[in-house]
mmCIF file of C-alpha atoms and ligand atoms in Angstrom:
data_model
loop_
_atom_site.group_PDB
_atom_site.id
_atom_site.type_symbol
_atom_site.label_atom_id
_atom_site.label_comp_id
_atom_site.label_asym_id
_atom_site.label_seq_id
_atom_site.Cartn_x
_atom_site.Cartn_y
_atom_site.Cartn_z
ATOM 1 C CA MET A 1 26.992 -29.960 -4.864
ATOM 2 C CA LYS A 2 25.403 -26.506 -4.688
ATOM 3 C CA GLU A 3 24.528 -25.377 -1.174
ATOM 4 C CA ILE A 4 20.802 -24.703 -0.739
ATOM 5 C CA ILE A 5 20.012 -22.006 1.797
ATOM 6 C CA MET A 6 16.384 -21.774 2.799
ATOM 7 C CA THR A 7 15.330 -18.159 3.182
ATOM 8 C CA THR A 8 12.252 -17.328 5.232
ATOM 9 C CA MET A 9 10.317 -14.305 3.989
ATOM 10 C CA THR A 10 7.084 -14.446 5.909
ATOM 11 C CA ALA A 11 5.005 -11.991 7.890
ATOM 12 C CA SER A 12 1.822 -12.036 9.904
ATOM 13 C CA ILE A 13 -0.922 -9.461 10.283
ATOM 14 C CA ALA A 14 -4.050 -9.941 12.379
ATOM 15 C CA GLY A 15 -3.556 -13.695 12.536
ATOM 16 C CA PHE A 16 -2.969 -14.080 8.797
ATOM 17 C CA THR A 17 0.320 -15.582 7.699
ATOM 18 C CA PHE A 18 1.849 -14.321 4.471
ATOM 19 C CA GLU A 19 4.170 -16.850 2.846
ATOM 20 C CA ASP A 20 5.924 -14.067 0.918
ATOM 21 C CA ILE A 21 6.208 -10.430 1.912
ATOM 22 C CA LEU A 22 5.566 -8.847 -1.505
ATOM 23 C CA LEU A 23 2.298 -7.654 -3.010
ATOM 24 C CA ASN A 24 1.045 -5.085 -5.506
ATOM 25 C CA ALA A 25 0.390 -1.484 -4.503
ATOM 26 C CA ALA A 26 -3.306 -0.622 -4.771
ATOM 27 C CA GLY A 27 -3.948 0.815 -8.197
ATOM 28 C CA VAL A 28 -1.476 -1.364 -10.078
ATOM 29 C CA TYR A 29 -2.570 -4.664 -11.670
ATOM 30 C CA CYS A 30 -5.697 -4.788 -9.575
ATOM 31 C CA GLN A 31 -8.529 -3.126 -11.440
ATOM 32 C CA THR A 32 -10.003 -6.146 -13.229
ATOM 33 C CA THR A 33 -10.359 -9.791 -12.231
ATOM 34 C CA GLU A 34 -7.915 -10.670 -15.023
ATOM 35 C CA GLU A 35 -5.243 -8.444 -13.489
ATOM 36 C CA LEU A 36 -6.016 -9.624 -9.974
ATOM 37 C CA ASP A 37 -5.690 -13.254 -11.092
ATOM 38 C CA GLN A 38 -2.202 -12.488 -12.361
ATOM 39 C CA ILE A 39 -1.109 -11.151 -8.965
ATOM 40 C CA LEU A 40 -2.856 -13.973 -7.121
ATOM 41 C CA THR A 41 -0.857 -16.554 -9.023
ATOM 42 C CA ALA A 42 2.414 -14.639 -9.458
ATOM 43 C CA PRO A 43 5.397 -16.482 -7.968
ATOM 44 C CA GLY A 44 6.880 -14.360 -5.192
ATOM 45 C CA ALA A 45 3.678 -12.457 -4.393
ATOM 46 C CA GLY A 46 2.364 -13.267 -0.924
ATOM 47 C CA SER A 47 -0.855 -11.320 -1.222
ATOM 48 C CA LEU A 48 -2.754 -8.775 -3.291
ATOM 49 C CA VAL A 49 -4.722 -5.642 -2.722
ATOM 50 C CA THR A 50 -7.703 -4.737 -4.867
ATOM 51 C CA LYS A 51 -8.065 -1.333 -6.523
ATOM 52 C CA SER A 52 -9.443 1.141 -3.990
ATOM 53 C CA ALA A 53 -13.197 0.951 -4.492
ATOM 54 C CA THR A 54 -15.999 3.457 -4.336
ATOM 55 C CA PRO A 55 -19.622 2.376 -3.825
ATOM 56 C CA ALA A 56 -20.367 2.663 -7.552
ATOM 57 C CA GLU A 57 -18.175 2.134 -10.616
ATOM 58 C CA ARG A 58 -16.054 5.218 -11.531
ATOM 59 C CA ALA A 59 -14.355 6.068 -14.801
ATOM 60 C CA GLY A 60 -11.687 8.156 -13.060
ATOM 61 C CA ASN A 61 -10.025 11.240 -14.493
ATOM 62 C CA PRO A 62 -10.085 11.812 -18.271
ATOM 63 C CA GLY A 63 -7.066 12.095 -20.579
ATOM 64 C CA VAL A 64 -3.487 10.933 -20.177
ATOM 65 C CA ARG A 65 -3.339 10.095 -16.477
ATOM 66 C CA TYR A 66 -0.131 8.094 -16.018
ATOM 67 C CA ALA A 67 3.366 8.809 -17.309
ATOM 68 C CA ASP A 68 6.766 7.323 -16.654
ATOM 69 C CA MET A 69 9.346 9.988 -15.889
ATOM 70 C CA PRO A 70 12.983 10.104 -14.843
ATOM 71 C CA LEU A 71 13.229 8.491 -11.390
ATOM 72 C CA GLY A 72 9.683 7.146 -11.366
ATOM 73 C CA SER A 73 6.168 7.971 -12.450
ATOM 74 C CA ILE A 74 3.443 10.565 -12.114
ATOM 75 C CA ASN A 75 -0.254 9.711 -12.104
ATOM 76 C CA SER A 76 -3.650 11.215 -11.575
ATOM 77 C CA MET A 77 -5.943 8.265 -12.142
ATOM 78 C CA GLY A 78 -8.822 9.610 -10.043
ATOM 79 C CA LEU A 79 -9.907 6.283 -8.592
ATOM 80 C CA PRO A 80 -11.138 4.461 -11.694
ATOM 81 C CA ASN A 81 -12.666 1.261 -10.322
ATOM 82 C CA LEU A 82 -15.399 -1.253 -10.932
ATOM 83 C CA SER A 83 -17.241 -0.740 -7.597
ATOM 84 C CA LEU A 84 -17.055 -2.268 -4.157
ATOM 85 C CA ASP A 85 -19.379 -5.134 -5.126
ATOM 86 C CA TYR A 86 -17.028 -6.166 -7.940
ATOM 87 C CA TYR A 87 -13.967 -6.371 -5.670
ATOM 88 C CA LEU A 88 -15.888 -7.822 -2.742
ATOM 89 C CA ASP A 89 -17.131 -10.676 -4.949
ATOM 90 C CA TYR A 90 -13.568 -11.324 -6.129
ATOM 91 C CA ALA A 91 -12.127 -11.200 -2.616
ATOM 92 C CA ILE A 92 -14.744 -13.587 -1.212
ATOM 93 C CA ALA A 93 -14.187 -16.019 -4.080
ATOM 94 C CA HIS A 94 -10.413 -16.093 -3.544
ATOM 95 C CA GLN A 95 -9.927 -15.451 0.159
ATOM 96 C CA ASP A 96 -9.061 -19.081 0.878
ATOM 97 C CA GLU A 97 -6.141 -19.038 -1.574
ATOM 98 C CA LYS A 98 -4.059 -16.292 0.061
ATOM 99 C CA PRO A 99 -4.726 -13.624 2.678
ATOM 100 C CA LEU A 100 -6.139 -10.685 0.679
ATOM 101 C CA PHE A 101 -6.594 -6.957 1.170
ATOM 102 C CA LEU A 102 -9.807 -5.301 0.019
ATOM 103 C CA SER A 103 -9.211 -1.574 -0.442
ATOM 104 C CA ILE A 104 -11.868 1.144 -0.274
ATOM 105 C CA ALA A 105 -11.654 4.888 -0.864
ATOM 106 C CA GLY A 106 -14.973 6.621 -0.441
ATOM 107 C CA LEU A 107 -15.148 10.234 -1.580
ATOM 108 C CA THR A 108 -17.071 11.096 1.597
ATOM 109 C CA LYS A 109 -17.207 9.790 5.144
ATOM 110 C CA ALA A 110 -20.735 8.524 4.458
ATOM 111 C CA ASP A 111 -19.463 6.510 1.473
ATOM 112 C CA ASN A 112 -16.725 4.945 3.572
ATOM 113 C CA LEU A 113 -19.088 4.013 6.385
ATOM 114 C CA GLN A 114 -21.627 2.584 3.952
ATOM 115 C CA MET A 115 -18.959 0.404 2.317
ATOM 116 C CA LEU A 116 -17.603 -0.724 5.679
ATOM 117 C CA HIS A 117 -21.109 -1.747 6.745
ATOM 118 C CA GLU A 118 -21.461 -3.772 3.551
ATOM 119 C CA ILE A 119 -18.107 -5.475 4.163
ATOM 120 C CA GLN A 120 -18.953 -6.114 7.811
ATOM 121 C CA ASP A 121 -22.193 -7.825 6.761
ATOM 122 C CA SER A 122 -20.528 -9.854 3.999
ATOM 123 C CA ASP A 123 -18.715 -13.210 3.969
ATOM 124 C CA PHE A 124 -15.347 -11.504 3.421
ATOM 125 C CA ASN A 125 -12.994 -12.494 6.201
ATOM 126 C CA GLY A 126 -9.715 -10.991 4.976
ATOM 127 C CA LEU A 127 -8.115 -7.609 5.612
ATOM 128 C CA VAL A 128 -9.617 -4.246 4.707
ATOM 129 C CA GLU A 129 -7.601 -1.188 3.713
ATOM 130 C CA LEU A 130 -9.299 2.171 4.220
ATOM 131 C CA ASN A 131 -7.521 4.488 1.808
ATOM 132 C CA LEU A 132 -7.345 7.953 3.378
ATOM 133 C CA SER A 133 -4.795 9.294 0.957
ATOM 134 C CA CYS A 134 -5.804 9.462 -2.704
ATOM 135 C CA PRO A 135 -4.373 12.787 -3.948
ATOM 136 C CA ASN A 136 -6.077 12.712 -7.326
ATOM 137 C CA VAL A 137 -9.771 13.434 -6.957
ATOM 138 C CA PRO A 138 -10.408 17.064 -7.885
ATOM 139 C CA GLY A 139 -11.844 18.996 -4.947
ATOM 140 C CA LYS A 140 -11.219 16.204 -2.418
ATOM 141 C CA PRO A 141 -8.226 16.769 -0.119
ATOM 142 C CA GLN A 142 -6.391 13.777 1.309
ATOM 143 C CA THR A 143 -8.145 12.863 4.566
ATOM 144 C CA GLY A 144 -4.927 11.581 6.117
ATOM 145 C CA TYR A 145 -3.657 15.163 6.339
ATOM 146 C CA ASP A 146 -6.664 16.126 8.471
ATOM 147 C CA PHE A 147 -5.998 14.534 11.856
ATOM 148 C CA ASP A 148 -9.371 15.419 13.383
ATOM 149 C CA THR A 149 -11.333 14.002 10.456
ATOM 150 C CA THR A 150 -9.193 10.866 10.485
ATOM 151 C CA ARG A 151 -9.998 10.369 14.170
ATOM 152 C CA GLN A 152 -13.696 10.976 13.517
ATOM 153 C CA ILE A 153 -13.845 8.383 10.729
ATOM 154 C CA LEU A 154 -12.022 5.808 12.826
ATOM 155 C CA GLU A 155 -14.272 6.448 15.829
ATOM 156 C CA GLU A 156 -17.386 5.925 13.730
ATOM 157 C CA THR A 157 -15.871 2.917 11.979
ATOM 158 C CA PHE A 158 -14.779 1.015 15.047
ATOM 159 C CA ALA A 159 -18.189 1.553 16.646
ATOM 160 C CA PHE A 160 -19.430 -1.276 14.396
ATOM 161 C CA PHE A 161 -16.575 -2.677 12.309
ATOM 162 C CA LYS A 162 -15.114 -5.879 13.728
ATOM 163 C CA LYS A 163 -12.982 -7.227 10.866
ATOM 164 C CA PRO A 164 -9.227 -6.560 10.502
ATOM 165 C CA LEU A 165 -8.828 -3.006 9.251
ATOM 166 C CA GLY A 166 -5.884 -0.827 8.300
ATOM 167 C CA VAL A 167 -5.397 2.587 6.747
ATOM 168 C CA LYS A 168 -3.466 3.709 3.687
ATOM 169 C CA LEU A 169 -1.682 6.917 4.560
ATOM 170 C CA PRO A 170 -0.251 9.814 2.612
ATOM 171 C CA PRO A 171 3.424 10.631 3.152
ATOM 172 C CA TYR A 172 4.166 12.936 6.076
ATOM 173 C CA PHE A 173 7.026 15.402 5.876
ATOM 174 C CA ASP A 174 7.325 16.792 9.366
ATOM 175 C CA ILE A 175 8.306 15.008 12.563
ATOM 176 C CA ALA A 176 5.434 16.758 14.341
ATOM 177 C CA HIS A 177 3.046 15.206 11.838
ATOM 178 C CA PHE A 178 4.444 11.704 12.478
ATOM 179 C CA ASP A 179 3.691 12.312 16.154
ATOM 180 C CA MET A 180 0.198 13.636 15.432
ATOM 181 C CA ILE A 181 -0.953 10.855 13.112
ATOM 182 C CA ALA A 182 0.531 8.173 15.382
ATOM 183 C CA ALA A 183 -1.329 9.646 18.363
ATOM 184 C CA VAL A 184 -4.594 9.263 16.439
ATOM 185 C CA LEU A 185 -3.898 5.778 15.088
ATOM 186 C CA ASN A 186 -2.714 4.369 18.412
ATOM 187 C CA ASP A 187 -6.161 5.022 19.872
ATOM 188 C CA PHE A 188 -7.743 2.404 17.607
ATOM 189 C CA PRO A 189 -7.444 -1.381 17.159
ATOM 190 C CA LEU A 190 -5.930 -1.076 13.696
ATOM 191 C CA ALA A 191 -4.345 -4.170 12.171
ATOM 192 C CA PHE A 192 -1.938 -2.249 9.961
ATOM 193 C CA VAL A 193 -0.994 0.949 8.214
ATOM 194 C CA ASN A 194 0.111 1.095 4.607
ATOM 195 C CA THR A 195 2.647 3.866 4.059
ATOM 196 C CA ILE A 196 3.092 5.668 1.697
ATOM 197 C CA ASN A 197 0.578 6.517 -0.982
ATOM 198 C CA SER A 198 2.097 8.486 -3.866
ATOM 199 C CA ILE A 199 3.685 11.852 -3.048
ATOM 200 C CA GLY A 200 0.729 14.017 -3.910
ATOM 201 C CA ASN A 201 0.532 16.841 -6.395
ATOM 202 C CA GLY A 202 3.891 16.865 -8.063
ATOM 203 C CA LEU A 203 4.264 18.333 -11.542
ATOM 204 C CA MET A 204 6.492 17.122 -14.370
ATOM 205 C CA VAL A 205 7.216 18.732 -17.749
ATOM 206 C CA ASP A 206 7.658 16.886 -21.052
ATOM 207 C CA PRO A 207 10.719 18.632 -22.566
ATOM 208 C CA GLU A 208 9.673 17.705 -26.135
ATOM 209 C CA THR A 209 6.371 19.548 -25.936
ATOM 210 C CA ASP A 210 6.757 21.926 -22.965
ATOM 211 C CA THR A 211 3.503 20.498 -21.624
ATOM 212 C CA ALA A 212 2.690 18.903 -18.327
ATOM 213 C CA MET A 213 3.177 15.137 -18.587
ATOM 214 C CA ILE A 214 -0.372 14.226 -17.524
ATOM 215 C CA ALA A 215 -3.720 15.838 -18.266
ATOM 216 C CA PRO A 216 -5.900 15.901 -15.115
ATOM 217 C CA LYS A 217 -5.691 18.727 -12.588
ATOM 218 C CA GLY A 218 -3.489 20.850 -14.853
ATOM 219 C CA GLY A 219 -0.740 18.225 -14.690
ATOM 220 C CA PHE A 220 -0.567 17.810 -10.910
ATOM 221 C CA GLY A 221 -0.292 14.181 -9.831
ATOM 222 C CA GLY A 222 1.099 11.634 -7.402
ATOM 223 C CA LEU A 223 4.780 10.711 -7.662
ATOM 224 C CA GLY A 224 5.892 7.108 -7.346
ATOM 225 C CA GLY A 225 8.905 4.966 -8.114
ATOM 226 C CA ALA A 226 12.540 5.642 -7.217
ATOM 227 C CA ILE A 227 11.873 9.287 -6.377
ATOM 228 C CA ALA A 228 9.610 8.173 -3.520
ATOM 229 C CA LYS A 229 12.068 5.837 -1.785
ATOM 230 C CA PRO A 230 13.562 8.172 0.871
ATOM 231 C CA THR A 231 10.113 9.464 1.779
ATOM 232 C CA ALA A 232 8.764 5.911 2.011
ATOM 233 C CA LEU A 233 11.668 4.801 4.207
ATOM 234 C CA ALA A 234 11.192 7.801 6.490
ATOM 235 C CA ASN A 235 7.474 7.170 6.852
ATOM 236 C CA VAL A 236 7.895 3.449 7.509
ATOM 237 C CA ARG A 237 10.599 4.160 10.070
ATOM 238 C CA GLY A 238 8.850 7.161 11.639
ATOM 239 C CA LEU A 239 5.579 5.294 12.061
ATOM 240 C CA ARG A 240 7.153 2.013 13.184
ATOM 241 C CA GLN A 241 8.907 3.937 15.961
ATOM 242 C CA ARG A 242 5.651 5.523 17.102
ATOM 243 C CA LEU A 243 2.868 2.993 16.512
ATOM 244 C CA ASN A 244 1.753 0.323 18.968
ATOM 245 C CA ALA A 245 3.493 -2.980 18.269
ATOM 246 C CA GLY A 246 0.173 -4.562 17.275
ATOM 247 C CA ILE A 247 -0.201 -2.218 14.299
ATOM 248 C CA LYS A 248 1.781 -3.762 11.468
ATOM 249 C CA VAL A 249 3.352 -1.742 8.659
ATOM 250 C CA ILE A 250 3.107 -2.261 4.920
ATOM 251 C CA GLY A 251 5.914 -0.348 3.233
ATOM 252 C CA THR A 252 5.139 1.115 -0.164
ATOM 253 C CA GLY A 253 7.295 3.350 -2.318
ATOM 254 C CA GLY A 254 10.427 3.289 -4.392
ATOM 255 C CA VAL A 255 10.959 -0.436 -4.831
ATOM 256 C CA GLN A 256 13.031 -1.198 -7.913
ATOM 257 C CA ASN A 257 15.236 -4.014 -6.650
ATOM 258 C CA GLY A 258 15.763 -6.415 -3.776
ATOM 259 C CA ARG A 259 17.864 -3.938 -1.852
ATOM 260 C CA ASP A 260 14.926 -1.524 -1.835
ATOM 261 C CA VAL A 261 12.733 -4.251 -0.316
ATOM 262 C CA TYR A 262 15.465 -5.000 2.239
ATOM 263 C CA ASP A 263 15.680 -1.317 3.208
ATOM 264 C CA LEU A 264 11.931 -1.035 3.802
ATOM 265 C CA VAL A 265 12.047 -4.142 6.031
ATOM 266 C CA LEU A 266 15.089 -2.732 7.846
ATOM 267 C CA CYS A 267 13.039 0.408 8.549
ATOM 268 C CA GLY A 268 10.163 -1.669 9.922
ATOM 269 C CA ALA A 269 7.963 -2.957 7.095
ATOM 270 C CA ASP A 270 6.198 -6.281 7.596
ATOM 271 C CA LEU A 271 5.006 -6.475 3.987
ATOM 272 C CA VAL A 272 6.285 -4.502 1.004
ATOM 273 C CA SER A 273 4.139 -3.437 -1.922
ATOM 274 C CA VAL A 274 5.287 -2.550 -5.407
ATOM 275 C CA GLY A 275 3.664 0.041 -7.658
ATOM 276 C CA THR A 276 5.585 1.772 -10.437
ATOM 277 C CA THR A 277 8.017 -1.098 -11.061
ATOM 278 C CA LEU A 278 5.129 -3.579 -11.223
ATOM 279 C CA HIS A 279 3.419 -1.294 -13.718
ATOM 280 C CA GLN A 280 6.577 -1.156 -15.831
ATOM 281 C CA GLU A 281 7.655 -4.791 -15.562
ATOM 282 C CA GLY A 282 4.532 -6.859 -14.907
ATOM 283 C CA PRO A 283 3.913 -9.568 -12.286
ATOM 284 C CA GLU A 284 7.221 -11.326 -13.033
ATOM 285 C CA VAL A 285 8.749 -8.564 -10.936
ATOM 286 C CA PHE A 286 7.852 -10.350 -7.698
ATOM 287 C CA ASN A 287 10.061 -13.361 -8.334
ATOM 288 C CA ARG A 288 12.954 -11.120 -9.378
ATOM 289 C CA LEU A 289 12.604 -9.003 -6.248
ATOM 290 C CA LYS A 290 12.334 -12.109 -4.083
ATOM 291 C CA ALA A 291 15.540 -13.552 -5.560
ATOM 292 C CA GLU A 292 17.338 -10.222 -5.156
ATOM 293 C CA LEU A 293 16.150 -9.897 -1.564
ATOM 294 C CA ALA A 294 17.429 -13.408 -0.835
ATOM 295 C CA GLU A 295 20.781 -12.384 -2.327
ATOM 296 C CA GLN A 296 20.955 -9.289 -0.114
ATOM 297 C CA MET A 297 20.088 -11.351 2.921
ATOM 298 C CA LYS A 298 22.760 -13.906 2.094
ATOM 299 C CA LEU A 299 25.340 -11.122 1.774
ATOM 300 C CA LYS A 300 24.419 -9.977 5.276
ATOM 301 C CA GLY A 301 24.248 -13.478 6.762
ATOM 302 C CA TYR A 302 20.484 -13.556 7.306
ATOM 303 C CA ASP A 303 18.107 -16.394 6.454
ATOM 304 C CA ASP A 304 14.902 -14.882 7.871
ATOM 305 C CA VAL A 305 13.468 -11.389 7.355
ATOM 306 C CA ASN A 306 12.648 -11.292 11.059
ATOM 307 C CA GLN A 307 16.382 -11.131 11.790
ATOM 308 C CA PHE A 308 16.695 -7.598 10.385
ATOM 309 C CA ARG A 309 13.162 -6.188 10.439
ATOM 310 C CA SER A 310 13.223 -2.757 12.156
ATOM 311 C CA ALA A 311 16.957 -3.167 12.783
ATOM 312 C CA LEU A 312 18.108 0.073 11.134
ATOM 313 C CA GLN A 313 21.186 1.507 12.814
ATOM 314 C CA THR A 314 21.772 5.246 13.031
ATOM 315 C CA LEU A 315 25.036 7.168 13.155
ATOM 316 C CA ASN A 316 26.177 8.797 16.363
HETATM 317 C C1 SIN B 401 -5.859 7.072 -8.118
HETATM 318 O O1 SIN B 401 -6.728 6.297 -8.506
HETATM 319 O O2 SIN B 401 -5.852 8.265 -8.445
HETATM 320 C C2 SIN B 401 -4.773 6.576 -7.229
HETATM 321 C C3 SIN B 401 -5.333 6.004 -5.989
HETATM 322 C C4 SIN B 401 -4.623 6.489 -4.787
HETATM 323 O O3 SIN B 401 -3.651 7.246 -4.874
HETATM 324 O O4 SIN B 401 -5.038 6.146 -3.696
#
């Protein structure tokens, strides 16, 4: 008779229990209610995050704005979304089915505060992701690289916002910057950070045509997929080492297989979100990744993700 090993892959953030640790990365399979329904019901997905919303519907950047490339993808979507009200209605309607993340990305501080007020006054009782890291809106730098402005937004937010809130961060590339962003974030009652957003403003050439692969911003766009994995691991690890224990970490970047999920957990991720590979493969990816993660865990003798979360060893 085949041995059945029960594998526990759960996490908790702000009192919410996630029965699986995988979800979509904001931007992928989460723009319409039809896409969101697919993630909500996908075997292996423990949650979902809605497309980062602005107060009003946005078309996003024009032209070819996503391309697969060797080792991943490049995109400059420019926050196409159907408005906060659209995603708030969806999240309220489905919040009793799974713990959900509602993501917002105002183009100004005033937009963010206005949306947070609306969420605070609404019946939504899930988790809110404040996206401080979209690299693709022309003329709008990523707020997460401006430590003073990040502090200012969080100060003004927590003066009135009482629901569980986290921030989506850009990748950091300098140890001093890990220290600086952690010093800001640790001063606030954040429920989580989501790290990393795409690696901003890469450029990729189509060798057939000698053109940039995407149209907006002269071809500059965010890199995701396999190419992002070492940067994602470093940011998950670097922030987990510095953030207060109460701030949970969602690891995003470079997940193609179960080992990639395992590595993000090993570096400190509570949940793991999937972007480029979900875009390429569809929502069936979650069950595959879950099975592959279970296989990795079995190889290492683990039956619970808590047994190896944050347990990365380093070489002497
Ligand atoms: C986009 O819509 O351009 C991507 C969103 C993001 O990177 O936060």
